[in-house]
Tab-separated table of C-alpha atoms in Angstrom:
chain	number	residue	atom	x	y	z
T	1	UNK	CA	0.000	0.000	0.000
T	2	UNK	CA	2.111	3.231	-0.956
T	3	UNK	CA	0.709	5.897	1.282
T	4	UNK	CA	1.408	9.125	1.575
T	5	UNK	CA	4.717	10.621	3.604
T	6	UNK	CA	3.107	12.784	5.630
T	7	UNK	CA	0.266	11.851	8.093
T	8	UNK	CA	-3.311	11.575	7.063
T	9	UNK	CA	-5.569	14.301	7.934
T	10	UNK	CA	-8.852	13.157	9.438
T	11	UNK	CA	-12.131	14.421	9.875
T	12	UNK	CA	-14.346	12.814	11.909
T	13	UNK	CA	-18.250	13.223	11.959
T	14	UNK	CA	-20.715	11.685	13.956
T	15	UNK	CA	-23.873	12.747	16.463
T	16	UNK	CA	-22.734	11.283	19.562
T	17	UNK	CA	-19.763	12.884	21.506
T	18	UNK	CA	-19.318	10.004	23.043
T	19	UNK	CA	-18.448	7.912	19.409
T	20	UNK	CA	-16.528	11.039	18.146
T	21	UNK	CA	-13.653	10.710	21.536
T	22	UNK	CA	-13.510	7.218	21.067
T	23	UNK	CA	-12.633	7.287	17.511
T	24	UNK	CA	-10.351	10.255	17.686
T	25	UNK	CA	-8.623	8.782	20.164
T	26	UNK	CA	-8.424	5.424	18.805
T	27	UNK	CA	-7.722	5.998	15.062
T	28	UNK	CA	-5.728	9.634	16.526
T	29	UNK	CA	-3.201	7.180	18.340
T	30	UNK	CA	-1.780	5.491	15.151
T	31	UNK	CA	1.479	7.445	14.067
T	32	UNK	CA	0.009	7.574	10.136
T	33	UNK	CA	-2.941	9.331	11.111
T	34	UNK	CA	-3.827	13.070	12.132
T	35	UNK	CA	-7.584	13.750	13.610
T	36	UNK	CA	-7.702	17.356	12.582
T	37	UNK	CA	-11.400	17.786	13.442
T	38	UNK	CA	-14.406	16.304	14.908
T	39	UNK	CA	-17.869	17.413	14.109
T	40	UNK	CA	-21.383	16.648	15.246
T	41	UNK	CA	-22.898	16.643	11.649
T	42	UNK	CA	-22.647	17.485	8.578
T	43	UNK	CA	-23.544	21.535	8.817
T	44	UNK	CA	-20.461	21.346	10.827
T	45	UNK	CA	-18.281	19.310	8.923
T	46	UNK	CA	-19.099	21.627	5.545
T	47	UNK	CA	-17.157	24.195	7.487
T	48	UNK	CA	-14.543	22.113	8.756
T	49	UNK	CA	-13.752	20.447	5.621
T	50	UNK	CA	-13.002	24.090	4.423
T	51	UNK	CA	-11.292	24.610	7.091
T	52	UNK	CA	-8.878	21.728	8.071
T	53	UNK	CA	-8.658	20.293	4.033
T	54	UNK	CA	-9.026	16.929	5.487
T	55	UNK	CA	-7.559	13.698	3.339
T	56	UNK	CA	-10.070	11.563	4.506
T	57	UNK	CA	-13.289	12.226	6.535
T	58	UNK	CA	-15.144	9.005	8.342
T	59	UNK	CA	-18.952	9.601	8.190
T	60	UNK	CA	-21.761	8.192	10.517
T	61	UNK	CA	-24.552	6.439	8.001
T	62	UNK	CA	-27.501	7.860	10.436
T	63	UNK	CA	-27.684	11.417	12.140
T	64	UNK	CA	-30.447	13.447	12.929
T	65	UNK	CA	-30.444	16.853	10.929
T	66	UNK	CA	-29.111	15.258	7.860
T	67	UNK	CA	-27.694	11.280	7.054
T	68	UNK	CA	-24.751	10.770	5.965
T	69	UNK	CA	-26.397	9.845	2.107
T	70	UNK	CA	-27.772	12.952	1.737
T	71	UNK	CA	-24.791	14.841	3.286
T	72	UNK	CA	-22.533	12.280	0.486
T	73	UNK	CA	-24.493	13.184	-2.404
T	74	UNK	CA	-24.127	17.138	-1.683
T	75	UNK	CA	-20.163	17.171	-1.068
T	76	UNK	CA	-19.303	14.832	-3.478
T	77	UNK	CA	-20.041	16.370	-7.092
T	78	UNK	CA	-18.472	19.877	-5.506
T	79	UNK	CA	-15.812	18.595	-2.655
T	80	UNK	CA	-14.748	14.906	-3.947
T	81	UNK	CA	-13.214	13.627	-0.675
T	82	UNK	CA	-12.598	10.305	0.121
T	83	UNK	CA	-15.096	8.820	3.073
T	84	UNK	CA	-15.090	6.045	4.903
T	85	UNK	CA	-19.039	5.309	6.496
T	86	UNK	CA	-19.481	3.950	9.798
T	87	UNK	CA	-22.486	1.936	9.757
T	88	UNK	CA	-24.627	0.193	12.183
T	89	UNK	CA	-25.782	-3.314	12.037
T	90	UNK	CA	-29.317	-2.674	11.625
T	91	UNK	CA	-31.242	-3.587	8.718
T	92	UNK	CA	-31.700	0.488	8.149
T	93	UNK	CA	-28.272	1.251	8.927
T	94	UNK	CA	-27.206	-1.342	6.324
T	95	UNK	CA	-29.531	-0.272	3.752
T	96	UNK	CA	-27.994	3.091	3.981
T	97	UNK	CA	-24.740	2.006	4.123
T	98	UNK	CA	-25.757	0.387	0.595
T	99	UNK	CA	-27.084	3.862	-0.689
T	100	UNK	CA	-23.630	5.586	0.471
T	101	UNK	CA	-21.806	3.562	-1.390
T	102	UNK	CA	-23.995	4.511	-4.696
T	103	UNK	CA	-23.287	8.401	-3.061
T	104	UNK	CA	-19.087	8.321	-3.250
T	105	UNK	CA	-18.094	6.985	-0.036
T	106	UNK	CA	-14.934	4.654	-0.317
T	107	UNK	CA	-15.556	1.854	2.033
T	108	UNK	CA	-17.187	1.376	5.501
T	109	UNK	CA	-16.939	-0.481	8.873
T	110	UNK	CA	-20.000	-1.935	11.228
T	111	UNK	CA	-19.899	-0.586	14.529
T	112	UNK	CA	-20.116	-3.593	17.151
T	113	UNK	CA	-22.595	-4.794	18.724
T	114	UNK	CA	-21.600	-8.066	21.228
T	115	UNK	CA	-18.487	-8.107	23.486
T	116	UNK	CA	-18.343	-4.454	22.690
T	117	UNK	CA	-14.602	-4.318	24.336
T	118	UNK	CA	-13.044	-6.798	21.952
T	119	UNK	CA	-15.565	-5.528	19.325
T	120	UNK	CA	-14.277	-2.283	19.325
T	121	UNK	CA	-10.901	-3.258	19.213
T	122	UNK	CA	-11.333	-5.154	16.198
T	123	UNK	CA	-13.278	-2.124	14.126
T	124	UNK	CA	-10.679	0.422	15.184
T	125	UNK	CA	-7.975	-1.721	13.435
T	126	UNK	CA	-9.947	-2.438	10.099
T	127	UNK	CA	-11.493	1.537	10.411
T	128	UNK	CA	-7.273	2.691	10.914
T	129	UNK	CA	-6.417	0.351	7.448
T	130	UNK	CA	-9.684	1.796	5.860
T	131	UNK	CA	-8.674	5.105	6.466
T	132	UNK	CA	-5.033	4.605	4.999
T	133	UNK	CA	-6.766	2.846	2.171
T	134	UNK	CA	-9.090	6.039	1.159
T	135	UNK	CA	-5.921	8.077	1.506
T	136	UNK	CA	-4.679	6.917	-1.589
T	137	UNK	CA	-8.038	6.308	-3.357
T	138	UNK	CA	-9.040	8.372	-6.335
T	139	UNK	CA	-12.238	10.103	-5.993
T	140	UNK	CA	-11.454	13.046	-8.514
T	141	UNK	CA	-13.825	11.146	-11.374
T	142	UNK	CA	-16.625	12.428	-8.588
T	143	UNK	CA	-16.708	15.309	-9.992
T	144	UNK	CA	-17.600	14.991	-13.737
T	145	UNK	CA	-19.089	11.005	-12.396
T	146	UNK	CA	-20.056	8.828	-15.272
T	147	UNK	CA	-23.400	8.174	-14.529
T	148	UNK	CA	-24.754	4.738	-15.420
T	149	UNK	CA	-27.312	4.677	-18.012
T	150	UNK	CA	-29.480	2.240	-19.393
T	151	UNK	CA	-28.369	1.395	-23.179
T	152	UNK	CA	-31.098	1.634	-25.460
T	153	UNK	CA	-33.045	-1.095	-25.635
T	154	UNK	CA	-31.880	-2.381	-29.254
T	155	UNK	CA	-28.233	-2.481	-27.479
T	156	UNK	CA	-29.945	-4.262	-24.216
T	157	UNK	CA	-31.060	-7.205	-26.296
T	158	UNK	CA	-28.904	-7.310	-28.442
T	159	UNK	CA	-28.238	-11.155	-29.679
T	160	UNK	CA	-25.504	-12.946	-27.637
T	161	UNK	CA	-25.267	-16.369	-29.040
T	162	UNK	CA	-25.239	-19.307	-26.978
T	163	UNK	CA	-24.820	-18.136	-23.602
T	164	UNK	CA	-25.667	-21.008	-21.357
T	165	UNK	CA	-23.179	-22.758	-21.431
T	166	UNK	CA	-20.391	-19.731	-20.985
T	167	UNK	CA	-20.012	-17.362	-17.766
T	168	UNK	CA	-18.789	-14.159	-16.801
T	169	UNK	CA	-16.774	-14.091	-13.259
T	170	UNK	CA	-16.446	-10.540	-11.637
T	171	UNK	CA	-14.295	-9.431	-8.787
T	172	UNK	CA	-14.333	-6.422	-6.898
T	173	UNK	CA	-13.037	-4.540	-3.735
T	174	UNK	CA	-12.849	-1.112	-2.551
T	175	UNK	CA	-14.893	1.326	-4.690
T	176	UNK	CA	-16.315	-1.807	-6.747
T	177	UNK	CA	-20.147	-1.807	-6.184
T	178	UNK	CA	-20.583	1.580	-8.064
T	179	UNK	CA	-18.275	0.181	-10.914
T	180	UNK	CA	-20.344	-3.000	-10.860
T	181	UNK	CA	-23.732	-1.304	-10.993
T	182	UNK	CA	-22.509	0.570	-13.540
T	183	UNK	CA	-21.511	-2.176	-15.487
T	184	UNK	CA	-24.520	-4.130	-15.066
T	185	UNK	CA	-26.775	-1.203	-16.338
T	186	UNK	CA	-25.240	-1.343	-19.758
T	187	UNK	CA	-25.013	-5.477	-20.333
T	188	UNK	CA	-27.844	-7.132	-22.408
T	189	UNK	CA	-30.427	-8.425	-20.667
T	190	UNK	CA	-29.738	-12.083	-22.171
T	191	UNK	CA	-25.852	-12.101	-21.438
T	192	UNK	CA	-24.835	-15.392	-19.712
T	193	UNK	CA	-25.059	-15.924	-16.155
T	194	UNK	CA	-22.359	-13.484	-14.233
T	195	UNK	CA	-20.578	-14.646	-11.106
T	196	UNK	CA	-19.731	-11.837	-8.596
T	197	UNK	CA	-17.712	-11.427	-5.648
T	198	UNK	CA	-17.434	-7.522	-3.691
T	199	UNK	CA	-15.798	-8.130	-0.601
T	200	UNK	CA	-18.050	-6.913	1.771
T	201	UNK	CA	-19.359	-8.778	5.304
T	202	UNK	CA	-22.472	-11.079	5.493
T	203	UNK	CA	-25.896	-9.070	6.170
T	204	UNK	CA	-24.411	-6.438	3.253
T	205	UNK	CA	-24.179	-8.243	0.248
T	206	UNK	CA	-28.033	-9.403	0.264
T	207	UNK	CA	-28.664	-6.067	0.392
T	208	UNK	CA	-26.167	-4.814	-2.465
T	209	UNK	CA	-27.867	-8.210	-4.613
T	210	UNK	CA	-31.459	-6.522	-3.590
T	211	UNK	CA	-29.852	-3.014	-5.040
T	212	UNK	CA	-28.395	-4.346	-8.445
T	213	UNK	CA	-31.882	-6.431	-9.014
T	214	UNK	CA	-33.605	-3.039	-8.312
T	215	UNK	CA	-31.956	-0.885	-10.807
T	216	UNK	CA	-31.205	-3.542	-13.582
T	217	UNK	CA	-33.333	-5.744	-16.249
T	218	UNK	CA	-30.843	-8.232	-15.272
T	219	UNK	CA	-32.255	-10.096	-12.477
T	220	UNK	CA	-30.190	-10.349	-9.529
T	221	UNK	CA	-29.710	-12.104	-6.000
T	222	UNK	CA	-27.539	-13.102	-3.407
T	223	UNK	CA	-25.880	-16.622	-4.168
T	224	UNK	CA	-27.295	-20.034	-2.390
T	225	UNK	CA	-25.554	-23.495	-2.874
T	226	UNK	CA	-27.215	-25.219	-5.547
T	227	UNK	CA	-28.245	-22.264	-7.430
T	228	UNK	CA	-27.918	-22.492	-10.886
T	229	UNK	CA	-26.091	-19.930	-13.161
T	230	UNK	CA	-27.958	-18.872	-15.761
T	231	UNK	CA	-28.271	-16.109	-19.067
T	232	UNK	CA	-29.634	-13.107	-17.642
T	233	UNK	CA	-29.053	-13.451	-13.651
T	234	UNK	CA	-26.630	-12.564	-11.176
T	235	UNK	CA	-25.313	-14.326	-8.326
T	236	UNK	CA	-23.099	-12.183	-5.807
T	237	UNK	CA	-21.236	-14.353	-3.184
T	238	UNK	CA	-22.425	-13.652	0.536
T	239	UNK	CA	-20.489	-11.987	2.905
T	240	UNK	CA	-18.233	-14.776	4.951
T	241	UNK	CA	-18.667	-17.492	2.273
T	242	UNK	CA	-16.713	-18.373	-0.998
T	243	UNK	CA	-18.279	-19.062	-4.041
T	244	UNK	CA	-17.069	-21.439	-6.084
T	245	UNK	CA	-18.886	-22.548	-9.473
T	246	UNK	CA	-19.109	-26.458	-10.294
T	247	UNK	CA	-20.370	-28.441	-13.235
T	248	UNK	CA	-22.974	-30.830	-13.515
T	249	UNK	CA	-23.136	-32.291	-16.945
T	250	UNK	CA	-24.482	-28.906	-19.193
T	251	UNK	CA	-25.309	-27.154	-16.157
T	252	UNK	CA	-23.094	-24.769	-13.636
T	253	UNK	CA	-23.938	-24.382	-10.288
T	254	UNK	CA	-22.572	-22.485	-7.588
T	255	UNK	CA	-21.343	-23.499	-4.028
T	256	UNK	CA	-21.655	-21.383	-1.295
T	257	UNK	CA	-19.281	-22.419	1.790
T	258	UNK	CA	-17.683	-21.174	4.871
T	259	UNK	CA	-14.202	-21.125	4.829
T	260	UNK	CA	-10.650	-19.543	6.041
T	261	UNK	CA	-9.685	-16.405	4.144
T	262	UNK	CA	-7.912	-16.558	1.129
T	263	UNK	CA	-5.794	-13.415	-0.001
T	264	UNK	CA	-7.296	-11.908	3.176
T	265	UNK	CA	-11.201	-11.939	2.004
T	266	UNK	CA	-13.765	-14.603	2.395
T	267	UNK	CA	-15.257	-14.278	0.383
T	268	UNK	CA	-12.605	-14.420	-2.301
T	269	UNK	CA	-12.135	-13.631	-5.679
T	270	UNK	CA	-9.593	-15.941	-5.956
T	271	UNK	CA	-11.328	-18.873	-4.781
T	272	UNK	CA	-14.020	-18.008	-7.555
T	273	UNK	CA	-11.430	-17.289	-10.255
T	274	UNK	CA	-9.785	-20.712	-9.972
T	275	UNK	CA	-12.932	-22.337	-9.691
T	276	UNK	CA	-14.312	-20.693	-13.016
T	277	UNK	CA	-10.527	-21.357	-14.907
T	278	UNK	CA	-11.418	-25.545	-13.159
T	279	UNK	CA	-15.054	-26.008	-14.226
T	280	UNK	CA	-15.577	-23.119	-17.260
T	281	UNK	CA	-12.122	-22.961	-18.905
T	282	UNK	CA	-12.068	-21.494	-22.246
T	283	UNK	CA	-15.935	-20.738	-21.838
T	284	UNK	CA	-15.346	-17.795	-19.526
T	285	UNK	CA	-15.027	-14.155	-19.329
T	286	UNK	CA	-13.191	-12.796	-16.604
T	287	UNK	CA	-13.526	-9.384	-15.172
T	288	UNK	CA	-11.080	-7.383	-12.286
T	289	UNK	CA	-12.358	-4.456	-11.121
T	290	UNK	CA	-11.085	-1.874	-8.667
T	291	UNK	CA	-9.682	-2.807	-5.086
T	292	UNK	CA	-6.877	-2.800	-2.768
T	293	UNK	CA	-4.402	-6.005	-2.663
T	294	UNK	CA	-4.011	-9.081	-5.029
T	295	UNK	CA	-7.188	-11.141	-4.548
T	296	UNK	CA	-8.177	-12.966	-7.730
T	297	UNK	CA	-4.625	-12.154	-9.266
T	298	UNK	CA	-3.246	-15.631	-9.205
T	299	UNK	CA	-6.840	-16.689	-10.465
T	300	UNK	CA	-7.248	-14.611	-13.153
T	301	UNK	CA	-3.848	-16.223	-14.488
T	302	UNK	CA	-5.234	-19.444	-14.359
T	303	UNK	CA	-8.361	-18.396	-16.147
T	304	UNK	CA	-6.343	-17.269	-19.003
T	305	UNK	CA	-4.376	-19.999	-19.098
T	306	UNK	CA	-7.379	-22.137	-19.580
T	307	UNK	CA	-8.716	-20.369	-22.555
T	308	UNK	CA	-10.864	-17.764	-20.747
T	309	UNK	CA	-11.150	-14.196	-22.073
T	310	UNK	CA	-9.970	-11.799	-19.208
T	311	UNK	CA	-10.027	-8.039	-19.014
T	312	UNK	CA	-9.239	-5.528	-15.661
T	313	UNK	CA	-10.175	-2.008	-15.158
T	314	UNK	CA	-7.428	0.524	-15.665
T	315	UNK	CA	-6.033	2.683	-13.135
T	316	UNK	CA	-7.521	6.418	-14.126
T	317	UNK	CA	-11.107	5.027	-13.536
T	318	UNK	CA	-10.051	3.317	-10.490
T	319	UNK	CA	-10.981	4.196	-6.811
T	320	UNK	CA	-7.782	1.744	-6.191
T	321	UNK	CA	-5.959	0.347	-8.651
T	322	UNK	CA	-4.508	-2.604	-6.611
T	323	UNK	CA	-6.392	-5.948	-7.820
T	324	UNK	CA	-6.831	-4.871	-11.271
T	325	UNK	CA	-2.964	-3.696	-11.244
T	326	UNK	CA	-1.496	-6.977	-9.848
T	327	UNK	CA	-3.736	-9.259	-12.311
T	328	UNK	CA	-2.481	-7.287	-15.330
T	329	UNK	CA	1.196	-7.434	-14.075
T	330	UNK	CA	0.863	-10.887	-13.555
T	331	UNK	CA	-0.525	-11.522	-17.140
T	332	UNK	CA	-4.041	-12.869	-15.929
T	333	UNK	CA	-5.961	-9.832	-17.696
T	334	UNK	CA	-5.530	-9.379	-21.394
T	335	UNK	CA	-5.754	-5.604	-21.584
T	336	UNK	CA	-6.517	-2.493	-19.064
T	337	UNK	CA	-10.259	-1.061	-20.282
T	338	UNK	CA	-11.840	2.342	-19.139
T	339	UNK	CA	-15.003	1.318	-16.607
T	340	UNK	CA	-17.064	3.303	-19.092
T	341	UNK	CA	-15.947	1.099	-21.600
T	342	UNK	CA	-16.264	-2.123	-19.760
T	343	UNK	CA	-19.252	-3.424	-20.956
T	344	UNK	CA	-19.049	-3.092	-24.565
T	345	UNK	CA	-15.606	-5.371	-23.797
T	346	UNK	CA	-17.551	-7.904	-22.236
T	347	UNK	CA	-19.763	-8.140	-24.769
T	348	UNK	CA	-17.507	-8.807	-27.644
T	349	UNK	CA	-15.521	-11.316	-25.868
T	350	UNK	CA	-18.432	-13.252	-24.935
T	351	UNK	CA	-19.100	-13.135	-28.506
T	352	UNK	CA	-15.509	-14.353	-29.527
T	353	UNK	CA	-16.066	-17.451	-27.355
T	354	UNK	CA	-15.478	-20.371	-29.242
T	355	UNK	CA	-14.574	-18.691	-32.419
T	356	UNK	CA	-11.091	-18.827	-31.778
């Protein structure tokens, strides 16, 4: 992770005085971090961010006078900053966690619930490598932000070919569930069946399914073992489980299992990745979009050496151009492709399957 020299300025913003001390103190005691400012909401932090020019501001998801989605979609087309949300564990508090992800925000931790001693400990460590994370992430495309737009519905139904018996495997981290919906919103509706894992906790990525079968034709859901992948649906991994497709004669299925971390993440896009290069081979389309580490990188390089078409987002669209970076370097994506441009790629190497 190549962060910057100097320490990262903080703002912090939440209701609750109590939650504000505890955080600056707790992400304020690690030598890479500077809490400039603490404010109780977001009329507060407009002056503070204009103020203190904060690197990175963390964000409560629900406060009273205005929540941190409406506050997100304000700042961000004038003040791109990078945010990470602190979110409850409430159904609400996830839903809007969802919605501030759609709004800009970077990435997000739960706030604890049981054994709030050693629960606490553990956010303030992944909130502290959040926070060094959106210090290098690039929200600058915030302010002139390619909006996803439905194609014209010629382009959405546009003829694919046989596409039950080929797949398209997507992996995503940090600043990956706008690029996906994005994506998505552009794809013909009778594409073949897409694979998807955005590491994100159990409890969030129902919710994020629920969101992408909301704004899409493409149908969408959160995976199950057993389900079956199919043209036209979408099956995003749940949070603490790996997905892995398998084969049954004509017909791929996915598995949806507990399991250690691999590259870090459980789920894991490399898990999926090597799955899809076992059971798909040369009937595959792989996708890497943006995210912080290597996860998938490995996989993506045994997809391609299987036959499968592969392709990774480039690094000026990129919130964080780790993943796609390291599978490129590595020689597991073909070519670096613009997010906006994305889609049409997909389209015309699921096309080229089997024709070469």
């Amino acid at each position: 992770m190549n962060l910057p020299k100097r320490r990262i300025r903080l703002l912090i913003v939440d209701d609750s005085p109590q939650v504000r001390r505890i955080l600056a103190e707790g992400l304020g005691a690690d030598p890479a971090i500077e809490v400039v400012a603490t404010a109780p909401d977001p009329y507060a932090a407009r002056d503070m961010i204009v103020k203190y020019r904060p690197d990175v501001m963390t964000l409560d998801v629900e406060m009273p006078r205005m929540d941190g989605v409406e506050f997100l979609r304000r700042l961000m087309p004038q003040y791109p900053l990078p945010v990470v949300m602190v979110s409850s564990l409430t159904r609400q508090g996830k839903r809007i966690t969802i919605e501030a992800l759609a709004a800009g925000a970077v990435d997000f931790v739960a706030k604890p619930t049981d054994n709030l001693a050693q629960g606490l400990e553990a956010m303030m460590l992944e909130l502290r490598t959040k926070v060094k994370i959106a210090s290098v992430a690039n929200v600058s495309h915030y302010k002139g932000r390619w909006q996803a737009a439905r194609a014209a519905g010629a382009d959405r139904a546009s003829a694919i070919g046989e596409a039950a018996d080929k797949i398209i495997a997507i992996g995503a981290s940090t600043g990956g569930t706008e690029a996906i919906a994005g994506i998505v919103a552009k794809l013909p509706v009778n594409l073949p069946g897409i694979v998807i894992v955005q590491h994100m906790p159990a409890g969030f990525t129902g919710l994020f399914a629920e969101r992408l079968n909301a704004i899409n034709a493409i149908s969408a859901k959160e995976a199950a073992s057993g389900d079956r992948i199919l043209p036209g649906h979408i099956l995003v991994a749940p949070g603490g489980r790996h997905l892995r497709v398998v084969r049954s004669g004509a017909v791929y299925k996915v598995s949806c299992e507990e399991g250690d971390k691999v590259c870090g993440h459980c789920p894991s896009v490399e898990v999926m990745m090597q799955s899809v290069a076992e059971q798909a081979g040369r009937n595959a389309v792989g996708v890497m979009l943006t995210g912080m580490g290597s996860d998938g990188a490995a996989g993506m390089v045994a997809m391609r050496r299987a036959g499968a078409r592969t392709l990774a987002q480039d690094e000026a669209s990129c919130v964080v151009f780790g993943m796609p970076g390291e599978a490129f370097q590595r020689g597991g994506a073909e070519r670096l492709v613009p997010l906006e441009r994305i889609p049409a790629e997909i389209v015309r190497l699921v096309r080229q399957i089997g024709k070469g």
